[in-house]
GROMACS .gro file of C-alpha atoms in nm:
model
  296
    1MET     CA    1  -0.001   0.007   0.019
    2SER     CA    2   0.102   0.357  -0.099
    3GLN     CA    3   0.200   0.563   0.215
    4GLU     CA    4   0.208   0.894  -0.015
    5GLN     CA    5  -0.084   1.021   0.224
    6ALA     CA    6   0.036   0.875   0.542
    7THR     CA    7   0.022   1.206   0.774
    8ARG     CA    8   0.150   1.182   1.108
    9TYR     CA    9  -0.185   1.266   1.247
   10PRO     CA   10  -0.479   1.130   1.168
   11LEU     CA   11  -0.745   1.310   0.940
   12VAL     CA   12  -1.087   1.392   1.096
   13LEU     CA   13  -1.359   1.492   0.825
   14VAL     CA   14  -1.614   1.697   0.939
   15PRO     CA   15  -1.951   1.750   0.735
   16GLY     CA   16  -2.125   2.052   0.692
   17MET     CA   17  -2.504   2.147   0.745
   18LEU     CA   18  -2.722   1.847   0.701
   19GLY     CA   19  -2.431   1.640   0.696
   20PHE     CA   20  -2.369   1.275   0.790
   21VAL     CA   21  -2.128   0.981   0.776
   22ARG     CA   22  -2.306   0.751   0.528
   23ALA     CA   23  -2.672   0.760   0.465
   24LEU     CA   24  -2.761   0.398   0.396
   25LEU     CA   25  -2.543   0.316   0.118
   26TYR     CA   26  -2.442   0.699   0.045
   27PRO     CA   27  -2.110   0.837   0.191
   28TYR     CA   28  -2.096   1.205   0.215
   29TRP     CA   29  -1.732   1.189   0.119
   30PHE     CA   30  -1.796   0.995  -0.171
   31GLY     CA   31  -1.479   0.870  -0.313
   32ILE     CA   32  -1.244   1.055  -0.043
   33VAL     CA   33  -1.204   0.824   0.199
   34PRO     CA   34  -1.083   0.523   0.037
   35ALA     CA   35  -0.847   0.722  -0.184
   36LEU     CA   36  -0.690   0.832   0.100
   37ARG     CA   37  -0.680   0.533   0.297
   38ARG     CA   38  -0.511   0.388  -0.013
   39GLY     CA   39  -0.254   0.595   0.045
   40GLY     CA   40  -0.188   0.504   0.387
   41ALA     CA   41  -0.365   0.806   0.596
   42GLN     CA   42  -0.594   0.711   0.898
   43VAL     CA   43  -0.911   0.879   0.823
   44TYR     CA   44  -1.221   0.913   1.044
   45PRO     CA   45  -1.533   1.080   0.880
   46VAL     CA   46  -1.760   1.193   1.179
   47GLN     CA   47  -2.082   1.270   1.269
   48VAL     CA   48  -2.201   1.608   1.445
   49SER     CA   49  -2.519   1.753   1.495
   50PRO     CA   50  -2.679   1.790   1.158
   51LEU     CA   51  -2.847   2.119   1.212
   52HIS     CA   52  -2.695   2.295   1.547
   53SER     CA   53  -2.449   2.583   1.608
   54SER     CA   54  -2.089   2.585   1.540
   55GLU     CA   55  -1.990   2.577   1.866
   56VAL     CA   56  -2.228   2.302   1.964
   57ARG     CA   57  -2.102   2.090   1.688
   58GLY     CA   58  -1.777   2.210   1.790
   59GLU     CA   59  -1.802   2.049   2.162
   60GLN     CA   60  -1.929   1.728   1.978
   61LEU     CA   61  -1.614   1.724   1.790
   62LEU     CA   62  -1.416   1.805   2.067
   63ILE     CA   63  -1.525   1.477   2.250
   64ILE     CA   64  -1.479   1.276   1.913
   65ILE     CA   65  -1.134   1.413   1.882
   66GLU     CA   66  -1.065   1.291   2.251
   67GLU     CA   67  -1.193   0.929   2.171
   68ILE     CA   68  -1.017   0.928   1.832
   69CYS     CA   69  -0.688   1.039   2.028
   70ARG     CA   70  -0.771   0.748   2.243
   71ARG     CA   71  -0.789   0.452   2.035
   72THR     CA   72  -0.516   0.577   1.841
   73GLY     CA   73  -0.212   0.688   2.078
   74ALA     CA   74  -0.200   0.990   1.873
   75GLU     CA   75  -0.157   1.336   2.038
   76LYS     CA   76  -0.314   1.571   1.817
   77VAL     CA   77  -0.538   1.533   1.480
   78ASN     CA   78  -0.584   1.728   1.152
   79LEU     CA   79  -0.945   1.846   1.117
   80ILE     CA   80  -1.057   1.887   0.755
   81GLY     CA   81  -1.404   2.079   0.773
   82HIS     CA   82  -1.645   2.125   0.481
   83SER     CA   83  -1.906   2.398   0.497
   84GLN     CA   84  -1.999   2.486   0.868
   85GLY     CA   85  -1.787   2.213   0.926
   86ALA     CA   86  -1.516   2.422   0.900
   87LEU     CA   87  -1.656   2.660   1.159
   88SER     CA   88  -1.700   2.356   1.384
   89ALA     CA   89  -1.285   2.242   1.337
   90ARG     CA   90  -1.207   2.609   1.406
   91TYR     CA   91  -1.361   2.637   1.722
   92ALA     CA   92  -1.210   2.307   1.841
   93ALA     CA   93  -0.897   2.441   1.727
   94ALA     CA   94  -0.930   2.737   1.933
   95LYS     CA   95  -1.055   2.556   2.241
   96ARG     CA   96  -0.800   2.271   2.216
   97PRO     CA   97  -0.495   2.366   2.018
   98ASP     CA   98  -0.287   2.099   2.196
   99ARG     CA   99  -0.524   1.845   2.013
  100VAL     CA  100  -0.524   2.004   1.670
  101ALA     CA  101  -0.267   1.990   1.427
  102SER     CA  102  -0.418   2.171   1.153
  103VAL     CA  103  -0.735   2.309   1.035
  104THR     CA  104  -0.872   2.269   0.673
  105SER     CA  105  -1.140   2.472   0.549
  106VAL     CA  106  -1.318   2.335   0.234
  107ALA     CA  107  -1.601   2.589   0.114
  108GLY     CA  108  -1.602   2.734   0.432
  109PRO     CA  109  -1.818   3.055   0.524
  110ASN     CA  110  -1.544   3.183   0.713
  111HIS     CA  111  -1.723   3.524   0.686
  112GLY     CA  112  -2.068   3.389   0.637
  113SER     CA  113  -2.300   3.308   0.382
  114GLU     CA  114  -2.499   3.557   0.127
  115LEU     CA  115  -2.742   3.272   0.074
  116ALA     CA  116  -2.811   3.235   0.457
  117ASP     CA  117  -2.822   3.602   0.472
  118HIS     CA  118  -3.120   3.597   0.190
  119LEU     CA  119  -3.316   3.347   0.381
  120GLU     CA  120  -3.281   3.539   0.680
  121ARG     CA  121  -3.429   3.855   0.487
  122THR     CA  122  -3.695   3.666   0.285
  123ALA     CA  123  -3.797   3.392   0.517
  124PRO     CA  124  -3.754   3.497   0.867
  125GLY     CA  125  -3.831   3.225   1.139
  126ASP     CA  126  -4.147   3.420   1.276
  127SER     CA  127  -4.299   3.398   0.930
  128ALA     CA  128  -4.510   3.150   0.768
  129LYS     CA  129  -4.245   3.071   0.504
  130GLY     CA  130  -4.006   3.078   0.767
  131ARG     CA  131  -4.162   2.818   0.974
  132ILE     CA  132  -4.229   2.589   0.687
  133LEU     CA  133  -3.862   2.586   0.575
  134LYS     CA  134  -3.815   2.533   0.967
  135ALA     CA  135  -4.033   2.214   0.973
  136VAL     CA  136  -3.881   2.080   0.630
  137LEU     CA  137  -3.521   2.096   0.769
  138HIS     CA  138  -3.574   1.971   1.091
  139GLY     CA  139  -3.763   1.638   0.935
  140PHE     CA  140  -3.474   1.622   0.665
  141ALA     CA  141  -3.230   1.646   0.981
  142VAL     CA  142  -3.430   1.354   1.132
  143LEU     CA  143  -3.450   1.138   0.824
  144LEU     CA  144  -3.086   1.173   0.798
  145GLY     CA  145  -3.013   1.068   1.166
  146TRP     CA  146  -3.234   0.754   1.101
  147LEU     CA  147  -3.086   0.680   0.767
  148GLU     CA  148  -2.746   0.663   0.904
  149THR     CA  149  -2.788   0.518   1.308
  150GLY     CA  150  -3.164   0.408   1.273
  151TRP     CA  151  -3.333   0.484   1.582
  152ARG     CA  152  -3.131   0.587   1.871
  153ARG     CA  153  -3.208   0.685   2.245
  154ASP     CA  154  -2.948   0.966   2.221
  155PRO     CA  155  -3.013   1.142   1.901
  156LEU     CA  156  -2.813   1.424   1.821
  157PRO     CA  157  -2.973   1.767   1.919
  158ILE     CA  158  -3.122   1.943   1.631
  159ASP     CA  159  -3.170   2.332   1.602
  160VAL     CA  160  -3.242   2.467   1.305
  161HIS     CA  161  -3.250   2.835   1.411
  162ALA     CA  162  -2.935   2.846   1.561
  163SER     CA  163  -2.812   2.669   1.246
  164HIS     CA  164  -2.883   2.924   1.022
  165GLN     CA  165  -2.770   3.202   1.289
  166SER     CA  166  -2.457   3.050   1.261
  167LEU     CA  167  -2.407   3.094   0.882
  168THR     CA  168  -2.512   3.443   0.849
  169SER     CA  169  -2.269   3.730   0.812
  170ALA     CA  170  -2.388   3.871   1.128
  171GLY     CA  171  -2.373   3.491   1.324
  172VAL     CA  172  -2.024   3.425   1.177
  173ALA     CA  173  -1.892   3.799   1.222
  174LEU     CA  174  -1.980   3.749   1.619
  175PHE     CA  175  -1.811   3.374   1.612
  176ASN     CA  176  -1.506   3.530   1.418
  177GLN     CA  177  -1.483   3.798   1.733
  178ALA     CA  178  -1.448   3.480   1.949
  179TYR     CA  179  -1.219   3.260   1.765
  180PRO     CA  180  -1.021   3.474   1.473
  181GLN     CA  181  -0.754   3.220   1.442
  182GLY     CA  182  -0.659   3.201   1.066
  183LEU     CA  183  -0.858   3.498   0.938
  184PRO     CA  184  -0.725   3.726   0.683
  185GLU     CA  185  -0.698   4.087   0.783
  186VAL     CA  186  -0.796   4.208   0.456
  187TRP     CA  187  -1.062   4.083   0.261
  188GLY     CA  188  -0.943   3.847   0.009
  189GLY     CA  189  -0.617   3.785   0.126
  190GLU     CA  190  -0.497   3.508   0.321
  191GLY     CA  191  -0.473   3.445   0.709
  192PRO     CA  192  -0.189   3.364   0.940
  193ALA     CA  193  -0.045   3.015   0.821
  194GLU     CA  194   0.008   2.945   1.224
  195VAL     CA  195  -0.169   3.000   1.521
  196ASN     CA  196  -0.094   2.863   1.868
  197GLY     CA  197   0.072   2.569   1.697
  198VAL     CA  198  -0.209   2.498   1.446
  199ARG     CA  199  -0.148   2.501   1.080
  200TYR     CA  200  -0.464   2.669   0.901
  201TYR     CA  201  -0.534   2.605   0.524
  202SER     CA  202  -0.858   2.672   0.280
  203TRP     CA  203  -0.982   2.605  -0.070
  204SER     CA  204  -1.306   2.641  -0.218
  205GLY     CA  205  -1.467   2.653  -0.591
  206THR     CA  206  -1.693   2.903  -0.810
  207LEU     CA  207  -1.956   2.830  -1.042
  208GLN     CA  208  -1.787   2.899  -1.378
  209PRO     CA  209  -1.984   3.084  -1.642
  210GLY     CA  210  -2.175   2.898  -1.882
  211ARG     CA  211  -2.270   2.545  -1.918
  212THR     CA  212  -2.008   2.480  -2.169
  213ASP     CA  213  -1.737   2.651  -1.987
  214GLN     CA  214  -1.836   2.448  -1.703
  215GLY     CA  215  -1.829   2.136  -1.866
  216LEU     CA  216  -2.112   1.980  -1.690
  217ASN     CA  217  -2.196   1.627  -1.627
  218ARG     CA  218  -2.586   1.621  -1.713
  219PHE     CA  219  -2.613   1.391  -1.417
  220ASP     CA  220  -2.468   1.624  -1.183
  221GLY     CA  221  -2.783   1.773  -0.976
  222SER     CA  222  -2.603   2.004  -0.728
  223ASN     CA  223  -2.483   2.219  -0.974
  224ARG     CA  224  -2.822   2.281  -1.100
  225PHE     CA  225  -2.937   2.401  -0.752
  226CYS     CA  226  -2.616   2.586  -0.678
  227ARG     CA  227  -2.661   2.809  -0.959
  228LEU     CA  228  -3.036   2.868  -0.861
  229PHE     CA  229  -2.899   2.951  -0.483
  230ALA     CA  230  -2.590   3.163  -0.659
  231ARG     CA  231  -2.863   3.430  -0.786
  232SER     CA  232  -2.934   3.552  -0.407
  233PHE     CA  233  -2.575   3.658  -0.389
  234VAL     CA  234  -2.469   4.031  -0.417
  235ARG     CA  235  -2.143   4.130  -0.276
  236GLU     CA  236  -1.960   3.810  -0.427
  237LYS     CA  237  -2.221   3.754  -0.718
  238GLY     CA  238  -2.035   3.546  -1.007
  239HIS     CA  239  -1.772   3.451  -0.734
  240CYS     CA  240  -1.925   3.172  -0.555
  241ASP     CA  241  -2.027   2.838  -0.529
  242GLY     CA  242  -2.385   2.859  -0.500
  243MET     CA  243  -2.338   2.867  -0.105
  244VAL     CA  244  -2.038   3.008  -0.015
  245GLY     CA  245  -1.817   3.343  -0.160
  246ARG     CA  246  -1.500   3.287  -0.310
  247PHE     CA  247  -1.329   3.541  -0.065
  248SER     CA  248  -1.566   3.472   0.250
  249SER     CA  249  -1.407   3.108   0.226
  250HIS     CA  250  -1.044   3.235   0.317
  251LEU     CA  251  -0.862   3.113   0.573
  252GLY     CA  252  -0.493   3.070   0.669
  253GLN     CA  253  -0.303   2.934   0.336
  254VAL     CA  254  -0.530   2.960   0.040
  255ILE     CA  255  -0.466   2.676  -0.162
  256GLY     CA  256  -0.700   2.771  -0.434
  257ASP     CA  257  -1.042   2.953  -0.446
  258ASP     CA  258  -1.182   2.918  -0.789
  259TYR     CA  259  -1.171   2.573  -0.829
  260PRO     CA  260  -1.475   2.477  -1.115
  261LEU     CA  261  -1.671   2.295  -0.850
  262ASP     CA  262  -1.994   2.390  -0.675
  263HIS     CA  263  -2.042   2.381  -0.301
  264LEU     CA  264  -2.133   1.983  -0.285
  265ASP     CA  265  -1.899   1.878  -0.565
  266ILE     CA  266  -1.617   1.993  -0.376
  267VAL     CA  267  -1.668   1.705  -0.163
  268ASN     CA  268  -1.735   1.458  -0.453
  269GLN     CA  269  -2.141   1.477  -0.413
  270SER     CA  270  -2.339   1.388  -0.686
  271LEU     CA  271  -2.183   1.020  -0.675
  272GLY     CA  272  -1.868   1.171  -0.826
  273ALA     CA  273  -2.053   1.326  -1.125
  274VAL     CA  274  -1.896   1.635  -1.128
  275GLY     CA  275  -1.784   1.862  -1.434
  276LYS     CA  276  -1.523   1.776  -1.664
  277GLY     CA  277  -1.171   1.909  -1.538
  278ALA     CA  278  -1.296   1.908  -1.173
  279GLU     CA  279  -1.116   1.648  -0.934
  280PRO     CA  280  -1.244   1.679  -0.575
  281VAL     CA  281  -1.068   1.341  -0.475
  282ARG     CA  282  -0.759   1.495  -0.595
  283LEU     CA  283  -0.754   1.798  -0.381
  284PHE     CA  284  -0.804   1.576  -0.050
  285THR     CA  285  -0.494   1.328  -0.169
  286GLU     CA  286  -0.283   1.643  -0.276
  287HIS     CA  287  -0.347   1.790   0.055
  288ALA     CA  288  -0.289   1.506   0.288
  289ALA     CA  289   0.066   1.457   0.112
  290ARG     CA  290   0.100   1.822   0.214
  291LEU     CA  291   0.003   1.790   0.565
  292LYS     CA  292   0.272   1.503   0.557
  293ALA     CA  293   0.544   1.699   0.387
  294ALA     CA  294   0.473   1.951   0.695
  295GLY     CA  295   0.526   1.727   0.947
  296LEU     CA  296   0.168   1.716   1.028
   0.00000   0.00000   0.00000
């Protein structure tokens, strides 16, 4: 077996909003986990509350980190978070830098999501539209939990409102005041590569103009949804992945921010049916090699 991705510390993959490890036969990180393991990496995709605040999910992650360290004998872990998972990873690193070697944000809304802001304006929680949306999301989260674990006596807590507020620009601004590690000082710039002994990295994608240029796979349904969501963007109009803006995603060392990948394809959703020229699995295997080279 190859050892190209055999990092010093285990890789912990943290999902985003409505995330899971495996719903029935469908893995959240489609093709990514086996590719990393073939390269010799210890990889742990984990489950936190599908809908809750970044802080609550971060506290759950801290418990998981301790368990992984106990099981493996490792002193630290490398956290890779997709979407809201990046915020929860940042929280864990800020609280326990002694347990975290690196944080990597993959399409993380590190300055908030304009889609969340749009929903805050058009479907506030006390409106009829907002109550319907809340009920639908709550039901979907419960279903995902059942598909992954079956009925359990201790289901993970769900809070749709807290989840939504954690993703708005205002909500993330408050989060950033408390946990600023790795954030750029200038909009669109890079943040400190290392804070308190923790390395920070990020990458993200953008919707490319036109179907021909995008090289879309006709089975890639997520791209159609993301193009619809992208209409809500104002500040980063034309520079987003459908849910997160290009510059909003920046954290620490920016590996890339314009890969031809929408918000779900960047973790190889749609069963890997991404557009031509897009290689989300390669981004993860290359990053594992990067972490290994850095002694992480």
